[in-house]
Coordinates of C-alpha atoms in Angstrom, one line a residue:
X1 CA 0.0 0.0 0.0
X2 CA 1.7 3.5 -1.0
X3 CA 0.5 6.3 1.3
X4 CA 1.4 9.6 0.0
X5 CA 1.1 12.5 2.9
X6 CA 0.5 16.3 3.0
X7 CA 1.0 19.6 4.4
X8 CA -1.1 22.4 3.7
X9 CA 0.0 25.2 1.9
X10 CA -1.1 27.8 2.9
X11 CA 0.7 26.3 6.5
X12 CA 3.6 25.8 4.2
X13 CA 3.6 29.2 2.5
X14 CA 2.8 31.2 5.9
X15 CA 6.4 30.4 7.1
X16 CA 8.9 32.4 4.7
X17 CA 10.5 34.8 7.0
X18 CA 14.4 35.0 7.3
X19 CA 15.5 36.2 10.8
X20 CA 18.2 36.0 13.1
X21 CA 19.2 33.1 14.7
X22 CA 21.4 32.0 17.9
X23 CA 23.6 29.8 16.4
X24 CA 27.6 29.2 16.9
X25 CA 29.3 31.3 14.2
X26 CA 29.9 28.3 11.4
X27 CA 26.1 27.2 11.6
X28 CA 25.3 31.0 11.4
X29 CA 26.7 31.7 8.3
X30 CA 25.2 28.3 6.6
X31 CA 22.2 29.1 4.4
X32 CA 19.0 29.8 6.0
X33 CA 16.8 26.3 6.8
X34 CA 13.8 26.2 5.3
X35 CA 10.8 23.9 6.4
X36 CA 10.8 22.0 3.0
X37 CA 14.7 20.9 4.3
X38 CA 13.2 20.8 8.1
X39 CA 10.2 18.2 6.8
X40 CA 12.5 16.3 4.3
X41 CA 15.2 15.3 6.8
X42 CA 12.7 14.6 9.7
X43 CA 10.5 12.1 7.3
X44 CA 13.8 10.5 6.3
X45 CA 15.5 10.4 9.6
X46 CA 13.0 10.5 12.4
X47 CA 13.4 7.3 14.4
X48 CA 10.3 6.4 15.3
X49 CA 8.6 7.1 11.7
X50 CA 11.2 4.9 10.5
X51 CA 10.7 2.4 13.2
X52 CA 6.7 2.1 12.3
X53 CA 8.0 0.7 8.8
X54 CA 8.3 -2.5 10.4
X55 CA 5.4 -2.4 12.4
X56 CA 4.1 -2.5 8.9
X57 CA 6.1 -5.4 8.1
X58 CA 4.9 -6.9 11.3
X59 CA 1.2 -6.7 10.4
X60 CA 1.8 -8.0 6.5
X61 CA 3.6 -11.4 7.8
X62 CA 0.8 -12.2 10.1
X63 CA -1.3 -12.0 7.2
X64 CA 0.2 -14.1 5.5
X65 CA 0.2 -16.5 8.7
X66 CA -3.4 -16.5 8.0
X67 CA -3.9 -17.3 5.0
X68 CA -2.0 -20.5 5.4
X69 CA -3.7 -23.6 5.8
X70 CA -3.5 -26.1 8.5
X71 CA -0.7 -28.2 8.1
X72 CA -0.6 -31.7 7.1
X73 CA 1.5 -34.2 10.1
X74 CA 3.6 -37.1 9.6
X75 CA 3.4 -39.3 12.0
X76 CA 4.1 -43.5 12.8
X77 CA 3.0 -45.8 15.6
X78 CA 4.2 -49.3 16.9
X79 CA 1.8 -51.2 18.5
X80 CA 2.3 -55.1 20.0
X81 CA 6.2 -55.5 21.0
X82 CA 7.9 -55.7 24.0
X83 CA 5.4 -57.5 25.9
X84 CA 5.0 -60.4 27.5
X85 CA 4.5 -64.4 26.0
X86 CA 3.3 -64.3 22.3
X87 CA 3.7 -60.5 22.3
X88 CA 7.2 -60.3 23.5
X89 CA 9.8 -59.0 21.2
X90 CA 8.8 -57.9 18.1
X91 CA 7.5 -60.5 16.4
X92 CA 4.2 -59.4 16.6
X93 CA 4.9 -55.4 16.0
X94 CA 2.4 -53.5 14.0
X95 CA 4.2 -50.3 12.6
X96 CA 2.0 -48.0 10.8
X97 CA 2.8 -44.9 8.9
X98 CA 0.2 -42.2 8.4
X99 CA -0.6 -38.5 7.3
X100 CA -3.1 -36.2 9.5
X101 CA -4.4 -32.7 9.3
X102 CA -7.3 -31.0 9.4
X103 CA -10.5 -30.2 6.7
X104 CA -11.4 -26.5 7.6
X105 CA -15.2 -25.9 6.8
X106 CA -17.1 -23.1 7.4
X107 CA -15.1 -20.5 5.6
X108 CA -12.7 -20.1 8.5
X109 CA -9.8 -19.1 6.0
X110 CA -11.6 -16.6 4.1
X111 CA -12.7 -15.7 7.4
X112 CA -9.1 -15.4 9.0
X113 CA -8.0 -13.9 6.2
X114 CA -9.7 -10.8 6.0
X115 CA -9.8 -10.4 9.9
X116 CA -5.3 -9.8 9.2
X117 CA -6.3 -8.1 5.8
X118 CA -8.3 -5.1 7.6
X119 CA -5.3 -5.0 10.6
X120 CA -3.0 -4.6 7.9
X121 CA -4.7 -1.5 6.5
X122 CA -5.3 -0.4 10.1
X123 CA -1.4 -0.1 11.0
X124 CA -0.7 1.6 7.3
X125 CA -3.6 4.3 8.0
X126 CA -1.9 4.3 11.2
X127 CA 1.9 5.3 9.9
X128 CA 0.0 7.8 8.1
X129 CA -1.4 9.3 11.1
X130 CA 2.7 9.2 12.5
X131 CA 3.9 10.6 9.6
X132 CA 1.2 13.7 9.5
X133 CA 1.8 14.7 13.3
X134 CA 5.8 14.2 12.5
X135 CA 5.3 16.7 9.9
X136 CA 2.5 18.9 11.8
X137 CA 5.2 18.7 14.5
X138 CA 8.0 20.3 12.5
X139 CA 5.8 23.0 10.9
X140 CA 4.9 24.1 14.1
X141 CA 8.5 24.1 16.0
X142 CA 9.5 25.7 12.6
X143 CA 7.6 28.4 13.3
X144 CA 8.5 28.5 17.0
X145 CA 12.1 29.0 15.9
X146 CA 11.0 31.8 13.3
X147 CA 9.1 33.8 16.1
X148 CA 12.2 33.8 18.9
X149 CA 14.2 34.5 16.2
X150 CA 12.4 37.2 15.8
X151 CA 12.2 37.6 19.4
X152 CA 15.3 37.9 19.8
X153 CA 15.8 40.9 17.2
X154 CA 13.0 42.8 19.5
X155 CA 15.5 42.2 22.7
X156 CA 18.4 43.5 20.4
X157 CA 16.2 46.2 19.9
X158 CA 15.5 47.0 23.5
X159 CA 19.1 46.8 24.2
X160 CA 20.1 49.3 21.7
X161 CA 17.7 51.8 22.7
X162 CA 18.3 51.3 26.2
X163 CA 22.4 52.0 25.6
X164 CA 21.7 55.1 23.5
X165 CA 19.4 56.5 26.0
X166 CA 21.8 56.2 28.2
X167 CA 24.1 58.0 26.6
X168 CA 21.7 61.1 25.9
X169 CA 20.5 60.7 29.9
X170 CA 24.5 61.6 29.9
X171 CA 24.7 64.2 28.2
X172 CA 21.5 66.1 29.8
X173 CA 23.5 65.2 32.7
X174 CA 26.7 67.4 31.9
X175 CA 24.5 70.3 31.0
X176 CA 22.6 70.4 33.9
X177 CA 19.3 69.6 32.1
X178 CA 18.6 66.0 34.0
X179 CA 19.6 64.6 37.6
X180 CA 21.8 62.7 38.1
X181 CA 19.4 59.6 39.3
X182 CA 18.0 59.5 35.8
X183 CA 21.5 58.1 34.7
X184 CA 20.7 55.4 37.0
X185 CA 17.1 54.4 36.1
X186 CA 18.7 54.4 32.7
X187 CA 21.3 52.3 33.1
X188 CA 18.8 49.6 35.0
X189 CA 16.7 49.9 32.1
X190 CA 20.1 48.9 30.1
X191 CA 20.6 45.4 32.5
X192 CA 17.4 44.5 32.4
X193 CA 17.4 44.6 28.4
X194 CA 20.5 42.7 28.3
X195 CA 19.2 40.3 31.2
X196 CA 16.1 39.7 28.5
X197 CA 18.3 39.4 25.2
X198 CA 20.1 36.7 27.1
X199 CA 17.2 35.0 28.0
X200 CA 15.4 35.1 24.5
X201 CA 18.9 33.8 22.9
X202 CA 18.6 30.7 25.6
X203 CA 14.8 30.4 24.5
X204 CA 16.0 30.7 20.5
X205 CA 19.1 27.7 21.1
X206 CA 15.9 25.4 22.8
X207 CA 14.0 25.8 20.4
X208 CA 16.1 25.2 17.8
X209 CA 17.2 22.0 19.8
X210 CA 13.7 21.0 20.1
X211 CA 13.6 21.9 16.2
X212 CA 16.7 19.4 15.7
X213 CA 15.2 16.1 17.2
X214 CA 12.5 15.8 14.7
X215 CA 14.7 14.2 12.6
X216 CA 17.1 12.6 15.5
X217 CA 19.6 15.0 16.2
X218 CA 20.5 15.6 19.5
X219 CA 22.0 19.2 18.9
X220 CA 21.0 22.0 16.6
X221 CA 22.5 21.5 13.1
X222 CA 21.5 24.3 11.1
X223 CA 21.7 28.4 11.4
X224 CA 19.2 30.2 11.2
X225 CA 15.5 29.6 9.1
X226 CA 14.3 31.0 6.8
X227 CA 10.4 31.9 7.3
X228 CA 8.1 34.8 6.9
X229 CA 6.2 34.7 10.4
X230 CA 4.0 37.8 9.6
X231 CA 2.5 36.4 6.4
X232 CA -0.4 35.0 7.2
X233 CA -2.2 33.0 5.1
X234 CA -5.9 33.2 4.3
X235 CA -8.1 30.0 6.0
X236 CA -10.5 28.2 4.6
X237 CA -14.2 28.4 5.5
X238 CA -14.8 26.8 9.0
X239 CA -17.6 24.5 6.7
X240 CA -15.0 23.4 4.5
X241 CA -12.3 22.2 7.4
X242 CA -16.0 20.5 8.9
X243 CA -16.4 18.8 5.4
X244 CA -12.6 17.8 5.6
X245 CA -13.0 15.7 8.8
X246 CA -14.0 12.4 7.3
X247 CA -10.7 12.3 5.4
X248 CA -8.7 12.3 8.3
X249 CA -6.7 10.1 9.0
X250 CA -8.3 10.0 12.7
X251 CA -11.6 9.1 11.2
X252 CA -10.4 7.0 8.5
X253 CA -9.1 4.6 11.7
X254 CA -12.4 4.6 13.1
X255 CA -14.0 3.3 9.8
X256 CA -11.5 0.7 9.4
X257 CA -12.3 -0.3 12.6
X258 CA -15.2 -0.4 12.2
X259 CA -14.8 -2.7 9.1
X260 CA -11.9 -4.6 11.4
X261 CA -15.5 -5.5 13.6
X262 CA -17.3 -6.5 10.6
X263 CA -14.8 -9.4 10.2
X264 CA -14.0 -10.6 13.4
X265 CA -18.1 -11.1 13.8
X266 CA -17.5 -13.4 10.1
X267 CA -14.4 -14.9 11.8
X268 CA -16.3 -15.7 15.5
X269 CA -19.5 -17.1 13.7
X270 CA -17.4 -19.2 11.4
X271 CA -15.9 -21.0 14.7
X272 CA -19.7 -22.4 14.8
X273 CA -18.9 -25.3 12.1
X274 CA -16.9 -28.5 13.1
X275 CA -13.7 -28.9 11.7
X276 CA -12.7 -32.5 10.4
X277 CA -9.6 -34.6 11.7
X278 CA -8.3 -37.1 9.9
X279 CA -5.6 -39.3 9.4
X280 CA -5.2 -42.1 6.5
X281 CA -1.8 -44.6 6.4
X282 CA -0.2 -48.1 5.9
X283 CA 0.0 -50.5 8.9
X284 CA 2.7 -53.2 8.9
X285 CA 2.1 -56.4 11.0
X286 CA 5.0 -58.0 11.2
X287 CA 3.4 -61.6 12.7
X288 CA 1.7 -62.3 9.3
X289 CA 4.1 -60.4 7.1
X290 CA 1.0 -58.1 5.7
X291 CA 0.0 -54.7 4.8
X292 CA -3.0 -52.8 5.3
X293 CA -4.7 -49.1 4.5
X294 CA -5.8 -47.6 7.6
X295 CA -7.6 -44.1 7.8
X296 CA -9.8 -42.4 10.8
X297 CA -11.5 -39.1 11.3
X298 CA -12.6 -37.4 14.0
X299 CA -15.4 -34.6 14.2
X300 CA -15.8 -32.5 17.3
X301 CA -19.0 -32.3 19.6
X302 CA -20.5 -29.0 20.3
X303 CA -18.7 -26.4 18.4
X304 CA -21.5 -24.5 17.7
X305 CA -21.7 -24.1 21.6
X306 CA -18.8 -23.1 22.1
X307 CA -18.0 -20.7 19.6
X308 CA -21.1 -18.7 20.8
X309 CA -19.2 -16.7 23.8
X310 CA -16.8 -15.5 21.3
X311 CA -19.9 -14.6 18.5
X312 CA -22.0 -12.5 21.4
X313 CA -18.0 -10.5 22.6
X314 CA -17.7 -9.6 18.5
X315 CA -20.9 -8.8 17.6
X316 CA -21.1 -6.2 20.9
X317 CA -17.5 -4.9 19.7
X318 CA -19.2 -4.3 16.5
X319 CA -22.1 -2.6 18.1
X320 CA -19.9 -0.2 19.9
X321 CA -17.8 0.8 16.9
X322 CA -20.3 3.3 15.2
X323 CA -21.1 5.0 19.1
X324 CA -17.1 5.5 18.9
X325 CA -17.1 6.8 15.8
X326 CA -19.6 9.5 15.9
X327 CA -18.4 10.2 19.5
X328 CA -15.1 11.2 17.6
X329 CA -16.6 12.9 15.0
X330 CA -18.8 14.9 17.6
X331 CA -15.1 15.6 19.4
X332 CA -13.4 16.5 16.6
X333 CA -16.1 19.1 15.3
X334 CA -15.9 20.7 18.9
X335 CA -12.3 21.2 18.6
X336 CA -12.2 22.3 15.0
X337 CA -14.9 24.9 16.0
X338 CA -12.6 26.4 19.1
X339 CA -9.7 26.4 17.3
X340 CA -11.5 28.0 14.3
X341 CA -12.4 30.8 16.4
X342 CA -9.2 31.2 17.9
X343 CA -7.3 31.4 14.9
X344 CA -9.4 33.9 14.0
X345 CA -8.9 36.0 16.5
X346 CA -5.4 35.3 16.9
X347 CA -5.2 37.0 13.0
X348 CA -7.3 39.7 13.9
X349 CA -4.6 40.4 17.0
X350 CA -1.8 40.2 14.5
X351 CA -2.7 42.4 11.8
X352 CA -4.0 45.1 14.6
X353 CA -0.6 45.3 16.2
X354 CA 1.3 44.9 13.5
X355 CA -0.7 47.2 10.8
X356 CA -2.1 49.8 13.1
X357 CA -0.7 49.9 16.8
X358 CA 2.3 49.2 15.8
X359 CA 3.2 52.6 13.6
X360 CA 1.1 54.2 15.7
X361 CA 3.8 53.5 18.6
X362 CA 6.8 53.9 16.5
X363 CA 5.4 58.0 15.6
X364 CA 4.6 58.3 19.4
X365 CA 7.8 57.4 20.0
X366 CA 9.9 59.5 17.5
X367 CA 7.7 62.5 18.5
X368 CA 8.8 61.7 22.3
X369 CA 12.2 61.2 21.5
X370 CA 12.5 64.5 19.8
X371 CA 10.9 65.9 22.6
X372 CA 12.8 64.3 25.0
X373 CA 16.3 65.6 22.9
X374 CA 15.3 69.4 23.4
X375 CA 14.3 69.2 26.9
X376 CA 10.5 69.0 26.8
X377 CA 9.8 65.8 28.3
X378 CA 11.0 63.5 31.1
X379 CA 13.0 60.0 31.4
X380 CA 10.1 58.7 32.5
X381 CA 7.8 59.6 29.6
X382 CA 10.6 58.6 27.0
X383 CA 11.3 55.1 28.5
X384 CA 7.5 54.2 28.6
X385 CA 7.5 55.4 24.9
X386 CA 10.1 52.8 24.5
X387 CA 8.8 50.2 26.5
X388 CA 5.5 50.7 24.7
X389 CA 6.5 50.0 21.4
X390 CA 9.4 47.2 22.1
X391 CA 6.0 45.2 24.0
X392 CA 3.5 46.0 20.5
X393 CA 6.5 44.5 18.8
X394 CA 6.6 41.2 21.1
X395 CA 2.7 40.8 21.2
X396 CA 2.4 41.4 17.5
X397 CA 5.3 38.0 17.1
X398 CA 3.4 36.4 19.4
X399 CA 0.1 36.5 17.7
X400 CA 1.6 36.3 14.6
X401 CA 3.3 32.3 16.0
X402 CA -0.2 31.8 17.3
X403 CA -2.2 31.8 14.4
X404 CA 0.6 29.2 12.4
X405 CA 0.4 27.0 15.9
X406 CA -3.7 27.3 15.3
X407 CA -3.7 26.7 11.6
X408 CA -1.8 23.6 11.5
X409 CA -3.4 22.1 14.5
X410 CA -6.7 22.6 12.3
X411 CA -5.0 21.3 9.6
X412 CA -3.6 18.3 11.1
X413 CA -7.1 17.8 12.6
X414 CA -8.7 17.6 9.7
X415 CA -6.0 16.0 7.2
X416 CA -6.1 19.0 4.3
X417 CA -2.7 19.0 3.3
X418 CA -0.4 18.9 0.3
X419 CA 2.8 17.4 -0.2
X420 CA 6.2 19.0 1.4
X421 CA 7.7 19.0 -1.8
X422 CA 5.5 21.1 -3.5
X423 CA 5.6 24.1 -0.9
X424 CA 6.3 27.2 -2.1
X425 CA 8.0 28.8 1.2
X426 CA 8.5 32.6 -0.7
X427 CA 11.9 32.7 0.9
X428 CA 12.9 36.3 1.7
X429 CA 16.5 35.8 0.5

């Protein structure tokens, strides 16, 4: 069975921002990482997607288990020898060679047969549903990456601002136009900023670690990657993602369980027909020098009894898959519906701060820094003009990471994907 799996594009296309990254200095000047290279490598070297390949192969020899038929015995016997008067010795020995097995009836085979058949097809659907969280997985840290790189620039931001206000707090200072505490509050403002950068560049090298182990890798192995985190892509309708849930790969399960049901209850009420034992051979008595055909069967008594326990535990197993499956359909539309309306808000959150509040800030800012330069405002008013826009800038990132986290959560919900190697990631380069 050839599974082909997908990303969505618009997931794919979302992420195409190139931004600094914490990386040592060799890794940093490597070319950007993009999440086609991030998806390849993690399907090709991720151990435990690699690992379910032979779970796979597991599942396909145990068919083939049951589609053989009972085997066929060879077998001998020696009766009448070593015993005592006339049947001391082995004069009188009766040796007898024979064949034995088993005549199926009742379409057991068939029966067995398509029981392994639909548990084959349950572990592939299965590997899919590894493969499509292994790759929802990467988009996501992807992302992660993208927005403390990005995080990261804000905090070398804040530093810079904080070291040139201190400078200008400095220079007020020798002309008698600020006291001398404002250098102070200034140059706390300056250690906190640094204390922060430091912090987002330890966040940055975790998340590139965390990035890393998709595909095995126990340290970061790339620079920085190459994403555009403000980009954000249009989502479907909430109907169409709704319509979308019966090719998941979550519901696909269900209904090959379902099917899986279907034949055990053929399998358990097949175990109501006997089975046939027989045996056919050539006996040798040794006393008269003679040979003779023997054969025997066997047929046993009360199978359709006993097959019945067994018939009533499949056919309530096959009563309960349906109730399971539109229990997960009922969950899955829930979710789908609460994510929906957070992604939608989390857009609505993005574009605000980043097309409105944001320039809005930035001109408060330059008007206060102005005034600040000729005298006409306070420290105070300055650094929370500072502080103002350097916080817009972090919300707006983390908005921005929110609505990628949302949309491929929805789409890894639902299954609406296309394949890595088709994305068009729009690389900023």
């Amino acid at each position: 069975m050839s599974i082909h799996l997908k990303i969505s594009h618009c997931v794919l296309g979302a992420l195409a921002f190139l931004a600094g990254a914490h990386a040592p200095r060799a890794l940093a000047q490597s070319p950007p990482l993009t999440l086609n290279e991030a998806m390849t490598r993690a399907v090709a070297e991720n151990p435990a997607l690699r690992g379910s390949e032979y779970l796979l192969q597991a599942s396909r020899a145990r068919e083939a288990r049951a589609a053989q038929a009972p085997p066929i015995a060879v077998g001998g016997e020696f009766e009448d020898f070593a015993g005592t008067d006339t049947l001391s010795g082995v004069d009188s020995l009766q040796t007898t060679l024979q064949l034995s097995g088993v005549l199926e009836l009742g379409d057991k085979r068939p029966a067995r047969i398509a029981v392994a058949e639909r548990e084959t097809n349950i572990v592939a659907i299965e590997q899919e549903s590894r493969r499509l969280d292994l790759l929802a997985q990467v988009a996501t840290r992807f992302a992660e990456v993208a927005a403390r790189q990005e995080q990261l620039e804000v905090t070398r931001e804040s530093t810079r601002l904080a070291v040139v206000t201190v400078e200008r707090v400095a220079q007020r200072i020798r002309i008698g136009a600020a006291p001398q505490y404002e250098l102070g509050r200034a140059e706390i403002r300056l250690a906190r900023a640094r204390i922060d950068e430091g912090n987002a560049a330890n966040e940055l090298a975790s998340a590139r670690v965390r990035l890393a182990a998709t595909w095995g890798a126990t340290a970061a192995d790339f620079g920085r990657v190459s994403a555009n985190l403000f980009e954000l892509p249009q989502a479907k309708p909430l109907a169409q993602f709704i319509a979308d849930i019966d090719s998941s790969p979550t519901i696909r399960l269900m209904l090959s369980r379902e099917r899986l049901a279907d034949a055990r209850v053929n399998l358990a009420s097949s175990a109501r027909g006997f089975d046939i034992a027989w045996s056919a051979g050539v006996r040798h008595m040794r006393s008269i020098d003679d040979t003779a055909l023997v054969a025997s069967v066997a047929v046993p008594l009360g199978a359709s009894r006993r097959a019945e326990p067994g018939l009533q535990e499949a056919r309530a197993l096959r009563a309960l898959a349906p109730l399971e499956l539109q229990a997960t359909r009922i969950e899955t539309n829930a979710a789908l519906f609460g994510l929906y309306r957070e992604l939608e808000q989390a857009q609505l959150e993005a574009q605000a701060l980043r097309e409105q509040v944001q320039p809005q800030t930035e001109s408060v800012l330059q008007s206060t820094e102005q005034a600040f330069r000729h005298g006409r405002t306070s420290f105070l008013e300055y650094a929370n003009a500072q502080q103002q826009l350097l916080e817009v800038r972090r919300d707006a990132v983390v908005a921005a990471a929110r609505y990628h986290a949302l949309l491929i959560e929805i789409e890894r919900l639902t299954g609406a994907s296309l394949s890595a190697d088709a994305a068009n990631l729009g690389d900023d380069q």
